[in-house]
PDB file of C-alpha atoms in Angstrom:
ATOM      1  CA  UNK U   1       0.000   0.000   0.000  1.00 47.00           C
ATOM      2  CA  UNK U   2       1.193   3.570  -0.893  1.00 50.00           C
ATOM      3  CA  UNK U   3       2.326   5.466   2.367  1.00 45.00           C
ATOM      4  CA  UNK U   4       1.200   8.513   0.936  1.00 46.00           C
ATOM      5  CA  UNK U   5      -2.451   7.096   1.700  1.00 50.00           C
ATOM      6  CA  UNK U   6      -2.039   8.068   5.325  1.00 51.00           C
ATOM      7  CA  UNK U   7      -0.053  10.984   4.941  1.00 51.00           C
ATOM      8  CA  UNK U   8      -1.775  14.267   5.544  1.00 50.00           C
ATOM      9  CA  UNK U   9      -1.141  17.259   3.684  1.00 58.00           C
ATOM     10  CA  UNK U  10       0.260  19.711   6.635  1.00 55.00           C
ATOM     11  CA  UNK U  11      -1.000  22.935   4.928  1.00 61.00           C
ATOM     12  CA  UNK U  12      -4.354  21.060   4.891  1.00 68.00           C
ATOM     13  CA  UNK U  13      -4.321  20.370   8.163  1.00 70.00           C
ATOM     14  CA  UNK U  14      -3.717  23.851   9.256  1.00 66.00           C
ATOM     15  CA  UNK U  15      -6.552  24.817   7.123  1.00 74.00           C
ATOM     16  CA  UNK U  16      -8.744  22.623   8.437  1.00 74.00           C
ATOM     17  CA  UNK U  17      -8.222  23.743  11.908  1.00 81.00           C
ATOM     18  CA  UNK U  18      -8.085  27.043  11.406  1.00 77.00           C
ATOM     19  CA  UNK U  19     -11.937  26.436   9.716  1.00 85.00           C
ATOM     20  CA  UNK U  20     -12.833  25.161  12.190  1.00 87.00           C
ATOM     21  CA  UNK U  21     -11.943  27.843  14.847  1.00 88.00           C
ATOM     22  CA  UNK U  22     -13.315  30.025  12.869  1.00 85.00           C
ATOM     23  CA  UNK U  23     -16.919  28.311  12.749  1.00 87.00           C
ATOM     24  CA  UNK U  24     -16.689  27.899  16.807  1.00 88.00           C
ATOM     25  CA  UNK U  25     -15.995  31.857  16.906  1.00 86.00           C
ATOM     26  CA  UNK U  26     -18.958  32.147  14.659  1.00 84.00           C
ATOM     27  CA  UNK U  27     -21.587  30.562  16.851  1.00 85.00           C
ATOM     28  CA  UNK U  28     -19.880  31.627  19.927  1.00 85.00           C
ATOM     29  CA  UNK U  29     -20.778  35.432  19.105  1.00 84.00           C
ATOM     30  CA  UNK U  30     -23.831  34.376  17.820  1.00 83.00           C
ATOM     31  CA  UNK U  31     -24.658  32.686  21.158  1.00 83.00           C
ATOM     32  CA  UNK U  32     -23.547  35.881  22.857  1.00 83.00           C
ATOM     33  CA  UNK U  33     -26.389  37.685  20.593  1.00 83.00           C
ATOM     34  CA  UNK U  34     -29.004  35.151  20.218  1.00 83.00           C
ATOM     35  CA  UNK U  35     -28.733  32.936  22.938  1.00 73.00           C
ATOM     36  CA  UNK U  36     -28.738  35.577  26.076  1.00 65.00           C
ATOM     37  CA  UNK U  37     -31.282  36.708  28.247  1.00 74.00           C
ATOM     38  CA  UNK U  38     -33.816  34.211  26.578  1.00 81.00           C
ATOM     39  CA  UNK U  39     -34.121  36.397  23.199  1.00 83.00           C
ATOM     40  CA  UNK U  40     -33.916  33.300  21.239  1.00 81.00           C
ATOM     41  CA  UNK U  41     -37.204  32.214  21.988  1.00 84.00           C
ATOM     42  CA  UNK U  42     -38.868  35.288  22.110  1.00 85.00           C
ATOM     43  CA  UNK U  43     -37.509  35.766  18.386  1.00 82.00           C
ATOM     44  CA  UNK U  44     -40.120  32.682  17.898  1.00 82.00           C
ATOM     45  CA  UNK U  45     -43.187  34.735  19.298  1.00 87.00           C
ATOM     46  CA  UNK U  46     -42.589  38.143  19.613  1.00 86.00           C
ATOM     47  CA  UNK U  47     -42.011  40.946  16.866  1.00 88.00           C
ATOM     48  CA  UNK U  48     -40.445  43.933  19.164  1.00 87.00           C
ATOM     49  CA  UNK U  49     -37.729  41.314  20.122  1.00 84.00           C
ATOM     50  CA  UNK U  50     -36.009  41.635  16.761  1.00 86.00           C
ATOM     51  CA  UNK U  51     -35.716  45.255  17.500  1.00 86.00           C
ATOM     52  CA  UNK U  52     -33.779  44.045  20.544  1.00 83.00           C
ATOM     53  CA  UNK U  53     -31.609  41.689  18.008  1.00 85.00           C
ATOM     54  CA  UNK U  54     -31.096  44.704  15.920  1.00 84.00           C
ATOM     55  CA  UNK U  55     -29.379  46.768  18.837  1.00 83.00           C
ATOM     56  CA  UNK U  56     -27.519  43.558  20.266  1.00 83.00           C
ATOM     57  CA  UNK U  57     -25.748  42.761  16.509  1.00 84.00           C
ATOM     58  CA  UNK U  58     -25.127  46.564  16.063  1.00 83.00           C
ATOM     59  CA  UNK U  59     -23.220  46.364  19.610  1.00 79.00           C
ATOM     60  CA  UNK U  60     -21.902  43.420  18.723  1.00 82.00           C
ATOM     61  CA  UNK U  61     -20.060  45.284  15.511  1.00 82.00           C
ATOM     62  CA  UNK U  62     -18.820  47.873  17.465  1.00 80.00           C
ATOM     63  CA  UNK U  63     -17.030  45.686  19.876  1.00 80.00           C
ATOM     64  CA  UNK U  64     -15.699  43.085  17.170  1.00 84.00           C
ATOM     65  CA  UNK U  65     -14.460  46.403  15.416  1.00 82.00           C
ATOM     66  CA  UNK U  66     -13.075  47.984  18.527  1.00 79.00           C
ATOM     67  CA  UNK U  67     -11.387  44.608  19.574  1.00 83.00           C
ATOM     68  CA  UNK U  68      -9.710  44.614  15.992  1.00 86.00           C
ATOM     69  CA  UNK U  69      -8.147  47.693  15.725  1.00 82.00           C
ATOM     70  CA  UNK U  70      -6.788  46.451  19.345  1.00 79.00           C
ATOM     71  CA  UNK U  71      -5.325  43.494  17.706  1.00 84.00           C
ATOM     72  CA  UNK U  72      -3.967  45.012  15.171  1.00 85.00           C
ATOM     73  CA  UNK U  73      -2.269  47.768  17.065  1.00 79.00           C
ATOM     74  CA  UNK U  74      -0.444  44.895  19.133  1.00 81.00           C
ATOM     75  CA  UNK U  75       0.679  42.796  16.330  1.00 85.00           C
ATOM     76  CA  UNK U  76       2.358  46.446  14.928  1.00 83.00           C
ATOM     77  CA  UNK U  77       4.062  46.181  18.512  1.00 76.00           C
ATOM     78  CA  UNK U  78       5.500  42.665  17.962  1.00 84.00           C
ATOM     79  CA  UNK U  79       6.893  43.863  15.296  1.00 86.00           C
ATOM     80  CA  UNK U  80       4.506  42.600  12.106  1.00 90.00           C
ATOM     81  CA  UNK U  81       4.050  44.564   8.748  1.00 91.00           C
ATOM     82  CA  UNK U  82       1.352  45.926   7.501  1.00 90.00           C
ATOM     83  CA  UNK U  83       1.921  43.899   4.471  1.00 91.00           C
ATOM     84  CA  UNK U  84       1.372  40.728   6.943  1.00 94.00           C
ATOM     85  CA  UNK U  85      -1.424  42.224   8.553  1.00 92.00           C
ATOM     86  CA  UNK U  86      -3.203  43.157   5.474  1.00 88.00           C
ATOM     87  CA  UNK U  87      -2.821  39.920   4.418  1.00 90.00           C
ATOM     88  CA  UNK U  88      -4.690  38.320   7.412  1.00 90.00           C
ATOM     89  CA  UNK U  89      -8.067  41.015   7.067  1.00 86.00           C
ATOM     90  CA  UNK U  90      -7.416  40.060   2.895  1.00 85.00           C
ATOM     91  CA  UNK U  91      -6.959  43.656   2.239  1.00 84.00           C
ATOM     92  CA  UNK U  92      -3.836  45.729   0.556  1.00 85.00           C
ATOM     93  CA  UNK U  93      -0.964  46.922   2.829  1.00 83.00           C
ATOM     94  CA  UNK U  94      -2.749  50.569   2.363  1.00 81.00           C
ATOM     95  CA  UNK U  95      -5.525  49.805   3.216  1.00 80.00           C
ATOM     96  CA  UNK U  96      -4.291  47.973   5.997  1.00 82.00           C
ATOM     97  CA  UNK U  97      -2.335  51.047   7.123  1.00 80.00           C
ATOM     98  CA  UNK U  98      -4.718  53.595   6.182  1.00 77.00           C
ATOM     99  CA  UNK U  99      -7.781  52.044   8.501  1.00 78.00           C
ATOM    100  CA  UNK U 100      -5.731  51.222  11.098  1.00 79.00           C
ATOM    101  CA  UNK U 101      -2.206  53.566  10.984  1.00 74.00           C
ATOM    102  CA  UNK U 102      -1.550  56.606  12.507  1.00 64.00           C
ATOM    103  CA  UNK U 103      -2.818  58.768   9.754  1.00 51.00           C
ATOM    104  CA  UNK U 104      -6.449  58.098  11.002  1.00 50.00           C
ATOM    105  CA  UNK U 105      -5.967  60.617  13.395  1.00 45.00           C
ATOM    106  CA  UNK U 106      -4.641  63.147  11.056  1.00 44.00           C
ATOM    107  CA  UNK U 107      -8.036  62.454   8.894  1.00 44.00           C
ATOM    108  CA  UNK U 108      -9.704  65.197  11.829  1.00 47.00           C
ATOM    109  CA  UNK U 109      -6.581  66.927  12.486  1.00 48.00           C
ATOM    110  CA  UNK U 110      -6.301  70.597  11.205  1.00 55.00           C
ATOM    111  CA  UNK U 111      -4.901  73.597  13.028  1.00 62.00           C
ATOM    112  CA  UNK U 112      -7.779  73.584  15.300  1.00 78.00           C
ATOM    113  CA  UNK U 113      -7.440  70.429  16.854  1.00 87.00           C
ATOM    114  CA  UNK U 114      -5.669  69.542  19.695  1.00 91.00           C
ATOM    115  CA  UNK U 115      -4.600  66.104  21.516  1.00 91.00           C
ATOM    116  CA  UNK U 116      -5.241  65.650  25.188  1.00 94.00           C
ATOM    117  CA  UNK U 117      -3.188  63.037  26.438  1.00 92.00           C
ATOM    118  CA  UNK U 118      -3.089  61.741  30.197  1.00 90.00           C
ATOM    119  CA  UNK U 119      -7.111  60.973  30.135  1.00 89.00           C
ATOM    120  CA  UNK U 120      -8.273  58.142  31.993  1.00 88.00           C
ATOM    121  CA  UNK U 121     -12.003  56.367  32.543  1.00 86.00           C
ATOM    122  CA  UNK U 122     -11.586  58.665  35.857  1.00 91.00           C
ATOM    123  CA  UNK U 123     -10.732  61.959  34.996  1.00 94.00           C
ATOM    124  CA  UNK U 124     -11.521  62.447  30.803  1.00 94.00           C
ATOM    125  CA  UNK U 125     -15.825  63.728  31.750  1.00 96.00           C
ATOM    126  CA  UNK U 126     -14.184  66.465  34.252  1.00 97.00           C
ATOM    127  CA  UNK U 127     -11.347  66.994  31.136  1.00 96.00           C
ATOM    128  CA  UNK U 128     -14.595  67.289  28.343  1.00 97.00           C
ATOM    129  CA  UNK U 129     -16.598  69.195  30.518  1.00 97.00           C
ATOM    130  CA  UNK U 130     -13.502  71.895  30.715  1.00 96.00           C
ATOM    131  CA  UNK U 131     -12.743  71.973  27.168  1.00 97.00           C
ATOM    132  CA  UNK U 132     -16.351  72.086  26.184  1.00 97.00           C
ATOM    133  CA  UNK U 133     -17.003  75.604  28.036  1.00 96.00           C
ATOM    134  CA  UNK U 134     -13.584  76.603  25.605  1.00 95.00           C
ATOM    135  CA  UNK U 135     -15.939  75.572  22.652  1.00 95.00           C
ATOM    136  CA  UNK U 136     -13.980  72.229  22.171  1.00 96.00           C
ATOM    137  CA  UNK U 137     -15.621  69.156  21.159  1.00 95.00           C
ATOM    138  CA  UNK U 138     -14.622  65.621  21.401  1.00 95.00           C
ATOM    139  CA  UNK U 139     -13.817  64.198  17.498  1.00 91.00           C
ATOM    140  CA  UNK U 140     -11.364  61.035  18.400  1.00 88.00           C
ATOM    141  CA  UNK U 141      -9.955  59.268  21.470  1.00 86.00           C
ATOM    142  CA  UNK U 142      -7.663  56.556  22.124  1.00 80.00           C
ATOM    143  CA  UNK U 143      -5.852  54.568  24.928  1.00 76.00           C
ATOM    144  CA  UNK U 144      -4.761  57.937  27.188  1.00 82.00           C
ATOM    145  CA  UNK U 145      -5.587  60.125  24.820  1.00 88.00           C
ATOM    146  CA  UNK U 146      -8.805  62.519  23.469  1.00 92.00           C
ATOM    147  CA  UNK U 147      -9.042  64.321  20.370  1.00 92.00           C
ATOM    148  CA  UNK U 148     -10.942  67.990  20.640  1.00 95.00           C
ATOM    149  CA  UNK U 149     -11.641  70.299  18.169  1.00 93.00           C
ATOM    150  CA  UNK U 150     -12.376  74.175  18.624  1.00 93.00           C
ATOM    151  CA  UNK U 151     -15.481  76.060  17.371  1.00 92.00           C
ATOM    152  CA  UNK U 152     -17.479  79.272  17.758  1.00 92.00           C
ATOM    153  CA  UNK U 153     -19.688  77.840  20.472  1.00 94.00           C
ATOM    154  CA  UNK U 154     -19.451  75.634  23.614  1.00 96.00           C
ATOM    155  CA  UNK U 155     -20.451  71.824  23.552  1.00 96.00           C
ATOM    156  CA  UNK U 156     -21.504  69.221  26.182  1.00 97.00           C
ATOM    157  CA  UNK U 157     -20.876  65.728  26.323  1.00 97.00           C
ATOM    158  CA  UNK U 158     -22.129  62.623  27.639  1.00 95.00           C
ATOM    159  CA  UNK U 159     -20.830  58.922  28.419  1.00 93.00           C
ATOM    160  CA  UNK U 160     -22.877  56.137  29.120  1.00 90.00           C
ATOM    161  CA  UNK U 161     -22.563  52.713  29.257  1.00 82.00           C
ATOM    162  CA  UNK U 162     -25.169  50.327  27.969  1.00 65.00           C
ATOM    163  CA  UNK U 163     -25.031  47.371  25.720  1.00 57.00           C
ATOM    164  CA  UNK U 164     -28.004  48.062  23.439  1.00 58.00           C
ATOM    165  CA  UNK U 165     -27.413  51.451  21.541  1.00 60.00           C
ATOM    166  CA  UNK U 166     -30.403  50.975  18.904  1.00 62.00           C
ATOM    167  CA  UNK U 167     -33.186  53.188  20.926  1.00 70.00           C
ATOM    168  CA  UNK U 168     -30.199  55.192  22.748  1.00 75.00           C
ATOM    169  CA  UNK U 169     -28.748  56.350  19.426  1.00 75.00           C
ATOM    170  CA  UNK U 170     -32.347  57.413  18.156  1.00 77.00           C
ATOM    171  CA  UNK U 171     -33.368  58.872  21.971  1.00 83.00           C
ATOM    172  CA  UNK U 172     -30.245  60.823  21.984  1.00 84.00           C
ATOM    173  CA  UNK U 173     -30.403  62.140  18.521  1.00 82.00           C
ATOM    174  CA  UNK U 174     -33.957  63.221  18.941  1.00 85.00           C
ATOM    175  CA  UNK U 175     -32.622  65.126  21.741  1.00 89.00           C
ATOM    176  CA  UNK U 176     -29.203  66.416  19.808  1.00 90.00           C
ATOM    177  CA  UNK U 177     -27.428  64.505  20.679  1.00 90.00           C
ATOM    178  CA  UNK U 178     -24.024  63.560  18.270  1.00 89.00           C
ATOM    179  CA  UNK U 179     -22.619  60.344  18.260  1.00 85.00           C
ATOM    180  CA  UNK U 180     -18.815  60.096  18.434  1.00 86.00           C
ATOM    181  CA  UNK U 181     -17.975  56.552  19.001  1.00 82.00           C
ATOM    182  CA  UNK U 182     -16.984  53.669  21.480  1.00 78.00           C
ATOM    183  CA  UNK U 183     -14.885  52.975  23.841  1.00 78.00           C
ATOM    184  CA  UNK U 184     -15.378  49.878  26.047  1.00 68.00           C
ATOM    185  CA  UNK U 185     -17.271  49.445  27.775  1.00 74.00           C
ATOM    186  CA  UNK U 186     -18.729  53.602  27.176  1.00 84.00           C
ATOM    187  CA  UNK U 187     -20.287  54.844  24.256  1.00 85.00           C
ATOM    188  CA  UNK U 188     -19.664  58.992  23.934  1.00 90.00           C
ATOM    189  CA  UNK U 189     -21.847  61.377  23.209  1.00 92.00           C
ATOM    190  CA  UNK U 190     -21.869  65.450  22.149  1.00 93.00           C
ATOM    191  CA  UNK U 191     -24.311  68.536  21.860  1.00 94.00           C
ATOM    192  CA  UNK U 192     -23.616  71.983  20.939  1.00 94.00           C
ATOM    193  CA  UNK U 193     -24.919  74.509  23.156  1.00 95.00           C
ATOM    194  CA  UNK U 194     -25.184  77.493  21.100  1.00 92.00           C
ATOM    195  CA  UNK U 195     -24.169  80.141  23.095  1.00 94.00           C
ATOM    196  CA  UNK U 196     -20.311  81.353  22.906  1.00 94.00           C
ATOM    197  CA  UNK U 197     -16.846  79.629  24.482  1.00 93.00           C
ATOM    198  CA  UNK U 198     -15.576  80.786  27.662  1.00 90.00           C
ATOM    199  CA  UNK U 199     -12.259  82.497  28.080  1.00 82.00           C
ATOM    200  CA  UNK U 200      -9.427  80.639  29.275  1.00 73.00           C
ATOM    201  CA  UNK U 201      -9.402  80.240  32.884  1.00 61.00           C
TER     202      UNK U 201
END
């Protein structure tokens, strides 16, 4: 008999397993969506509940997108290319480094905006609240960082944390509320006020 009978092909091997991760990911999130809080058999009885599986997937793409651009900013610190890491997300290395680089920053960066850095989950409301009075608004944030941009009138803004944002968007908009993105486990949140900065202090 012909050894290469029982002799598997290593490359499809590692394909095979990585398939198959992949598929146990896949029901794993949609578990997480489907499967919580008994929405998956109200789905079989009640209309309003796939309003509720509406807001769950939507949170569910912010925090898969939020976890990549994490991932991706630690395999740049371990030293991979963007070549490589376009290659994983089957995308072009600028693409790669335009979504993810540096420069997306720079996309809302003009002579009026300015980087914060030093803001933490305990001091960046009291920091918003400041520059908001100065007619600054929140446009970008990071890990330790916030990115505010000046205008001709002062702005408030608002953190909360929630899982479904479906009705919160649309409440909050209603009210004018401007959504500026997430940061887990908060979602932000600015108005403009209409009425004119305050001097420096």
């Amino acid at each position: 008999m012909d050894k290469r009978e029982n002799t598997t092909n290593p490359g499809e091997e590692g394909q095979v397993s990585h398939l198959a991760e992949m598929q146990a990911l896949q029901e794993a999130i949609q578990q997480a969506v489907i499967g919580s809080d008994g929405l998956d058999a109200e789905l079989e009885r009640s209309p309003e509940a796939y309003l509720r599986l509406v807001a769950r997937s939507d949170w569910a793409l912010e925090e898969s997108n939020r976890l990549l651009g994490e991932a991706v900013n630690q395999a740049r610190r371990m030293g991979h290319s963007w070549s490589v890491i376009g290659g994983e997300l089957g995308i072009s290395r600028q693409a790669a480094q335009q979504r993810f680089g540096p420069g997306r920053d720079q996309a809302v960066s003009d002579e009026s905006t300015r980087r914060i850095v030093g803001a933490t989950a305990l001091n960046e409301m009291a920091i918003l609240l400041k520059e908001g009075r100065r007619g600054n608004h929140l446009v970008s944030f990071g890990a330790g960082y916030l990115m505010v941009q000046g205008s001709d009138q002062r702005w408030e803004h608002l953190r909360v944390t929630t899982i479904f944002m479906g009705d919160l968007k649309r409440q909050l908009g209603q009210a004018g509320w401007e959504y500026v993105g997430t940061w887990f486990p908060f979602r932000y949140f600015k108005r403009p006020l209409g009425t004119p900065p305050l001097p420096e202090d």
